[in-house]
Amino acid sequence: QVHLVESGGGLVQTGGSLRLSCAPSGRTFSTYAMGWFRRAPGKEREFVAAIRWSGGNTYYADSVQGRFLISRENAKNTVYLQMNSLTPEDPAVYYCASSITGPPRASSAYPYWGQGTQVTVSS
C-alpha cells in the first residue's frame, strides 16, 4: 500500500503564498503522474494541477493557471505545489494523489491519495 503525506498547508493572507509538498511513505512504484486536488466546504473535489513523472508535462485548472506551479523532485519522489497570489476562492483541503495511468486531470485515474492539508486564506 502506498501512503502519501502532504505538508505545507496553513493560514495565509490574501495575496500571499504557500508551498505544499507531497511524498510517498513506504512502498513506491512506477508513477505516471502526481496531482493536486482540492475540496472546499460544500463543494465537489476539483482538479488543481498535475505533473507527468516522465517528461514533466504539467496541467493546471483554469482557476489557478498562472498563479500555481507544480514541480517534482525525482530523487525524493516528491511533488510540490507553489501557490502564489492566493485569493478567497482558494481555501480548501488540498489532496495529493498518485496515479499509474492517465488522464492526469481525472481524479478517477488516481488510486492513491494523501490525507489532505488545510489551506486557509484570510482577507
PDB file of C-alpha atoms in Angstrom:
ATOM      1  CA  GLN A   1       0.000   0.000   0.000  1.00  0.00           C
ATOM      2  CA  VAL A   2       1.248   3.433  -0.922  1.00  0.00           C
ATOM      3  CA  HIS A   3       0.788   6.266   1.532  1.00  0.00           C
ATOM      4  CA  LEU A   4       1.169   9.858   0.506  1.00  0.00           C
ATOM      5  CA  VAL A   5       1.999  12.512   3.066  1.00  0.00           C
ATOM      6  CA  GLU A   6       1.228  16.150   2.424  1.00  0.00           C
ATOM      7  CA  SER A   7       2.690  19.099   4.267  1.00  0.00           C
ATOM      8  CA  GLY A   8       2.838  22.867   3.973  1.00  0.00           C
ATOM      9  CA  GLY A   9      -0.733  23.934   4.459  1.00  0.00           C
ATOM     10  CA  GLY A  10      -1.686  26.737   6.790  1.00  0.00           C
ATOM     11  CA  LEU A  11      -3.076  30.221   7.089  1.00  0.00           C
ATOM     12  CA  VAL A  12      -2.021  32.976   4.745  1.00  0.00           C
ATOM     13  CA  GLN A  13      -3.354  36.405   3.868  1.00  0.00           C
ATOM     14  CA  THR A  14      -4.948  37.192   0.545  1.00  0.00           C
ATOM     15  CA  GLY A  15      -2.209  37.675  -1.986  1.00  0.00           C
ATOM     16  CA  GLY A  16       0.220  35.538  -0.053  1.00  0.00           C
ATOM     17  CA  SER A  17       1.950  32.299  -0.948  1.00  0.00           C
ATOM     18  CA  LEU A  18       2.258  28.766   0.338  1.00  0.00           C
ATOM     19  CA  ARG A  19       4.147  25.736  -0.852  1.00  0.00           C
ATOM     20  CA  LEU A  20       2.687  22.282  -0.430  1.00  0.00           C
ATOM     21  CA  SER A  21       4.788  19.151  -0.522  1.00  0.00           C
ATOM     22  CA  CYS A  22       3.833  15.533  -1.028  1.00  0.00           C
ATOM     23  CA  ALA A  23       5.981  12.464  -0.687  1.00  0.00           C
ATOM     24  CA  PRO A  24       5.236   8.768  -0.512  1.00  0.00           C
ATOM     25  CA  SER A  25       5.738   6.854   2.673  1.00  0.00           C
ATOM     26  CA  GLY A  26       6.515   3.210   2.297  1.00  0.00           C
ATOM     27  CA  ARG A  27       6.445   1.302  -0.958  1.00  0.00           C
ATOM     28  CA  THR A  28       6.851   3.274  -4.154  1.00  0.00           C
ATOM     29  CA  PHE A  29       6.009   2.251  -7.661  1.00  0.00           C
ATOM     30  CA  SER A  30       6.270   3.436 -11.217  1.00  0.00           C
ATOM     31  CA  THR A  31       4.336   6.688 -11.239  1.00  0.00           C
ATOM     32  CA  TYR A  32       2.513   8.029 -14.284  1.00  0.00           C
ATOM     33  CA  ALA A  33       1.524  11.327 -12.753  1.00  0.00           C
ATOM     34  CA  MET A  34       1.075  13.082  -9.464  1.00  0.00           C
ATOM     35  CA  GLY A  35      -1.657  15.563  -8.935  1.00  0.00           C
ATOM     36  CA  TRP A  36      -3.191  18.009  -6.538  1.00  0.00           C
ATOM     37  CA  PHE A  37      -6.902  18.252  -5.975  1.00  0.00           C
ATOM     38  CA  ARG A  38      -8.885  20.330  -3.520  1.00  0.00           C
ATOM     39  CA  ARG A  39     -12.242  20.286  -1.828  1.00  0.00           C
ATOM     40  CA  ALA A  40     -13.781  23.410  -0.386  1.00  0.00           C
ATOM     41  CA  PRO A  41     -16.654  23.225   2.114  1.00  0.00           C
ATOM     42  CA  GLY A  42     -19.902  22.403   0.360  1.00  0.00           C
ATOM     43  CA  LYS A  43     -18.220  21.824  -2.981  1.00  0.00           C
ATOM     44  CA  GLU A  44     -17.107  18.852  -5.005  1.00  0.00           C
ATOM     45  CA  ARG A  45     -13.474  17.835  -5.155  1.00  0.00           C
ATOM     46  CA  GLU A  46     -11.799  19.547  -8.083  1.00  0.00           C
ATOM     47  CA  PHE A  47      -8.618  19.161 -10.048  1.00  0.00           C
ATOM     48  CA  VAL A  48      -5.910  21.738  -9.360  1.00  0.00           C
ATOM     49  CA  ALA A  49      -2.699  20.635 -11.060  1.00  0.00           C
ATOM     50  CA  ALA A  50      -0.804  17.553 -12.187  1.00  0.00           C
ATOM     51  CA  ILE A  51       2.615  16.627 -13.468  1.00  0.00           C
ATOM     52  CA  ARG A  52       3.696  13.681 -15.548  1.00  0.00           C
ATOM     53  CA  TRP A  53       6.513  11.894 -13.796  1.00  0.00           C
ATOM     54  CA  SER A  54       8.247  11.071 -17.051  1.00  0.00           C
ATOM     55  CA  GLY A  55       8.773  14.148 -19.148  1.00  0.00           C
ATOM     56  CA  GLY A  56       7.422  16.615 -16.634  1.00  0.00           C
ATOM     57  CA  ASN A  57       4.384  17.772 -18.605  1.00  0.00           C
ATOM     58  CA  THR A  58       2.180  19.905 -16.396  1.00  0.00           C
ATOM     59  CA  TYR A  59      -1.546  20.515 -16.314  1.00  0.00           C
ATOM     60  CA  TYR A  60      -3.489  23.209 -14.474  1.00  0.00           C
ATOM     61  CA  ALA A  61      -7.058  24.122 -13.761  1.00  0.00           C
ATOM     62  CA  ASP A  62      -8.039  27.413 -15.356  1.00  0.00           C
ATOM     63  CA  SER A  63      -8.667  28.908 -11.927  1.00  0.00           C
ATOM     64  CA  VAL A  64      -5.031  28.504 -10.859  1.00  0.00           C
ATOM     65  CA  GLN A  65      -3.218  28.846 -14.174  1.00  0.00           C
ATOM     66  CA  GLY A  66      -0.508  31.480 -13.847  1.00  0.00           C
ATOM     67  CA  ARG A  67      -0.667  31.525 -10.042  1.00  0.00           C
ATOM     68  CA  PHE A  68       0.201  27.961  -9.049  1.00  0.00           C
ATOM     69  CA  LEU A  69       3.237  25.976 -10.099  1.00  0.00           C
ATOM     70  CA  ILE A  70       3.591  22.221  -9.785  1.00  0.00           C
ATOM     71  CA  SER A  71       7.032  20.655  -9.788  1.00  0.00           C
ATOM     72  CA  ARG A  72       8.692  17.404  -8.872  1.00  0.00           C
ATOM     73  CA  GLU A  73      11.915  16.182  -7.381  1.00  0.00           C
ATOM     74  CA  ASN A  74      12.517  12.743  -8.821  1.00  0.00           C
ATOM     75  CA  ALA A  75      15.251  11.681  -6.404  1.00  0.00           C
ATOM     76  CA  LYS A  76      12.885  12.176  -3.484  1.00  0.00           C
ATOM     77  CA  ASN A  77       9.704  11.107  -5.277  1.00  0.00           C
ATOM     78  CA  THR A  78       8.341  14.415  -4.051  1.00  0.00           C
ATOM     79  CA  VAL A  79       5.912  16.767  -5.731  1.00  0.00           C
ATOM     80  CA  TYR A  80       5.412  20.398  -4.812  1.00  0.00           C
ATOM     81  CA  LEU A  81       2.648  22.895  -5.365  1.00  0.00           C
ATOM     82  CA  GLN A  82       3.770  26.504  -5.154  1.00  0.00           C
ATOM     83  CA  MET A  83       0.695  28.624  -4.647  1.00  0.00           C
ATOM     84  CA  ASN A  84       1.031  32.355  -5.247  1.00  0.00           C
ATOM     85  CA  SER A  85      -1.433  35.240  -5.214  1.00  0.00           C
ATOM     86  CA  LEU A  86      -3.862  33.277  -3.078  1.00  0.00           C
ATOM     87  CA  THR A  87      -7.431  34.520  -3.108  1.00  0.00           C
ATOM     88  CA  PRO A  88     -10.551  33.911  -1.007  1.00  0.00           C
ATOM     89  CA  GLU A  89     -11.544  31.348  -3.661  1.00  0.00           C
ATOM     90  CA  ASP A  90      -8.580  29.104  -2.864  1.00  0.00           C
ATOM     91  CA  PRO A  91      -9.250  27.887   0.712  1.00  0.00           C
ATOM     92  CA  ALA A  92      -9.832  24.154   0.777  1.00  0.00           C
ATOM     93  CA  VAL A  93      -8.370  20.882   1.863  1.00  0.00           C
ATOM     94  CA  TYR A  94      -5.693  20.096  -0.675  1.00  0.00           C
ATOM     95  CA  TYR A  95      -5.050  16.470  -1.535  1.00  0.00           C
ATOM     96  CA  CYS A  96      -2.055  14.922  -3.184  1.00  0.00           C
ATOM     97  CA  ALA A  97      -2.647  11.900  -5.377  1.00  0.00           C
ATOM     98  CA  SER A  98      -0.587   9.480  -7.406  1.00  0.00           C
ATOM     99  CA  SER A  99      -1.518   7.540 -10.493  1.00  0.00           C
ATOM    100  CA  ILE A 100      -0.157   4.739 -12.630  1.00  0.00           C
ATOM    101  CA  THR A 101      -2.183   5.771 -15.654  1.00  0.00           C
ATOM    102  CA  GLY A 102      -3.898   8.813 -17.153  1.00  0.00           C
ATOM    103  CA  PRO A 103      -5.586  11.077 -17.858  1.00  0.00           C
ATOM    104  CA  PRO A 104      -3.844  13.439 -15.447  1.00  0.00           C
ATOM    105  CA  ARG A 105      -6.870  15.696 -14.862  1.00  0.00           C
ATOM    106  CA  ALA A 106      -9.246  12.914 -13.865  1.00  0.00           C
ATOM    107  CA  SER A 107      -9.488  12.042 -10.188  1.00  0.00           C
ATOM    108  CA  SER A 108     -10.628   8.558 -11.183  1.00  0.00           C
ATOM    109  CA  ALA A 109      -7.130   7.882 -12.546  1.00  0.00           C
ATOM    110  CA  TYR A 110      -5.583   8.265  -9.101  1.00  0.00           C
ATOM    111  CA  PRO A 111      -5.801   5.227  -6.816  1.00  0.00           C
ATOM    112  CA  TYR A 112      -3.511   6.647  -4.134  1.00  0.00           C
ATOM    113  CA  TRP A 113      -4.387   9.678  -2.037  1.00  0.00           C
ATOM    114  CA  GLY A 114      -3.000  11.579   0.895  1.00  0.00           C
ATOM    115  CA  GLN A 115      -4.988  12.671   3.925  1.00  0.00           C
ATOM    116  CA  GLY A 116      -5.077  16.280   2.832  1.00  0.00           C
ATOM    117  CA  THR A 117      -3.735  19.529   4.177  1.00  0.00           C
ATOM    118  CA  GLN A 118      -5.815  22.581   5.001  1.00  0.00           C
ATOM    119  CA  VAL A 119      -5.202  25.874   3.251  1.00  0.00           C
ATOM    120  CA  THR A 120      -6.896  28.930   4.717  1.00  0.00           C
ATOM    121  CA  VAL A 121      -6.788  32.410   3.215  1.00  0.00           C
ATOM    122  CA  SER A 122      -7.677  35.416   5.321  1.00  0.00           C
ATOM    123  CA  SER A 123      -8.805  38.737   3.918  1.00  0.00           C
TER     124      SER A 123
END
